Tab-separated table of C-alpha atoms and ligand atoms in Angstrom:
chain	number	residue	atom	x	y	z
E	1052	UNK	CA	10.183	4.140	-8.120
E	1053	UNK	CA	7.047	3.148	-6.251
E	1054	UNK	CA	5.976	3.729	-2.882
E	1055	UNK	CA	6.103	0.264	-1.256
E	1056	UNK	CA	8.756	-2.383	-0.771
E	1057	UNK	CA	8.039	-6.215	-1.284
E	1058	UNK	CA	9.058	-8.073	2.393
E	1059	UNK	CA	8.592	-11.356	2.937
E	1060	UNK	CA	6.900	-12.518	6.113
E	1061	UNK	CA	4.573	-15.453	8.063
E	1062	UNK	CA	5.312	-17.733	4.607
E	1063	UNK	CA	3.929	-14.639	1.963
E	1064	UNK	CA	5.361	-11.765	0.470
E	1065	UNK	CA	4.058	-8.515	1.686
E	1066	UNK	CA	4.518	-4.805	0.586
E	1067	UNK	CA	4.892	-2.329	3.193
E	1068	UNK	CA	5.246	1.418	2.732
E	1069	UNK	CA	7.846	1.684	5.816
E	1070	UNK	CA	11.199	3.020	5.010
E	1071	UNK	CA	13.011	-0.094	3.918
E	1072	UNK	CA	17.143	0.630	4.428
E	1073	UNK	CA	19.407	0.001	1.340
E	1074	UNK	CA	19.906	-3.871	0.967
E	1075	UNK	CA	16.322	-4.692	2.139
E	1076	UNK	CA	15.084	-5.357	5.633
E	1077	UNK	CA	17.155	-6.965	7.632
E	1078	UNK	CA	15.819	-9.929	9.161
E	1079	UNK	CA	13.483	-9.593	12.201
E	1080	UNK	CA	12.964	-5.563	11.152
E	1081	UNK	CA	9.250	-4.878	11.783
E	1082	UNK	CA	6.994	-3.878	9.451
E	1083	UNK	CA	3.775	-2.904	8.593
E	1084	UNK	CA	2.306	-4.281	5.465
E	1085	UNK	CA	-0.255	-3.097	3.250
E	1086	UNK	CA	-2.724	-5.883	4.152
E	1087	UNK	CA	-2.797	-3.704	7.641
E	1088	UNK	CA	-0.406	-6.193	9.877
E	1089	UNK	CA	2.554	-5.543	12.095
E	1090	UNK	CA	5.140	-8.470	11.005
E	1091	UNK	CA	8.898	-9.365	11.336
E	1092	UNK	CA	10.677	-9.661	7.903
E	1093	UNK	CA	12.465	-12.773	6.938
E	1094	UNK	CA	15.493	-12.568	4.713
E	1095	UNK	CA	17.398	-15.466	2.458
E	1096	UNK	CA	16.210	-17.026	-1.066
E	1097	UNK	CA	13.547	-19.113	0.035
E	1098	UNK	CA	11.333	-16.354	1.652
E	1099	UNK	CA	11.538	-14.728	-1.734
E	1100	UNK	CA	9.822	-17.573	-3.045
E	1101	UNK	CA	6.619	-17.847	-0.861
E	1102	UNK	CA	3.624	-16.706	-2.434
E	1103	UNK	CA	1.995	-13.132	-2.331
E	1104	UNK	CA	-0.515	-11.869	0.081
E	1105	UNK	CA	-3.308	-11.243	-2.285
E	1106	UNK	CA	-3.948	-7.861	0.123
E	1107	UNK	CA	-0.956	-6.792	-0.467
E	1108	UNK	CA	-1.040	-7.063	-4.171
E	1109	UNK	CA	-3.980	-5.248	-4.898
E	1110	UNK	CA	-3.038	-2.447	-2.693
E	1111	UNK	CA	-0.093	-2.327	-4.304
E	1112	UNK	CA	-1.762	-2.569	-7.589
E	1113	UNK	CA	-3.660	0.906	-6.544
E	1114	UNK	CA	-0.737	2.459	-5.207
E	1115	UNK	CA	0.590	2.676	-8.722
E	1116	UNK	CA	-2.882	2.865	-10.307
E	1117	UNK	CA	-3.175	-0.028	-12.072
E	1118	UNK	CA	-5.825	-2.755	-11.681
C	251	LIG	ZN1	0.059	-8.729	3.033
């Protein structure tokens, strides 16, 4: 179980550490990524496509302590 959720948002996939309710965030929930913004997250099957915020991954990568 790690500390972060993966939320898509502005065309990237972001992790944010906010409590994330069972099913995901639904759409328009705000959140605040680990790149340090304050964004609405998108839901459906594209958004899960969109790239990842490069931030985002490698804070993620040190949450879990890997590099
Ligand atoms: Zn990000």
């Amino acid at each position: 179980m790690h500390p972060f959720h993966w939320v898509p948002a502005r065309g990237e996939r972001h992790a944010s550490t906010d409590p994330r309710p069972y099913g995901g965030y639904p759409e328009g929930t705000r959140v605040t990524t680990l790149c340090q913004q304050l964004m609405r997250a998108e839901v459906g099957d594209i958004p899960w496509l969109w790239t990842t915020c490069r931030a985002c991954n490698a804070e993620a990568h040190r949450l879990v302590g890997a590099r």
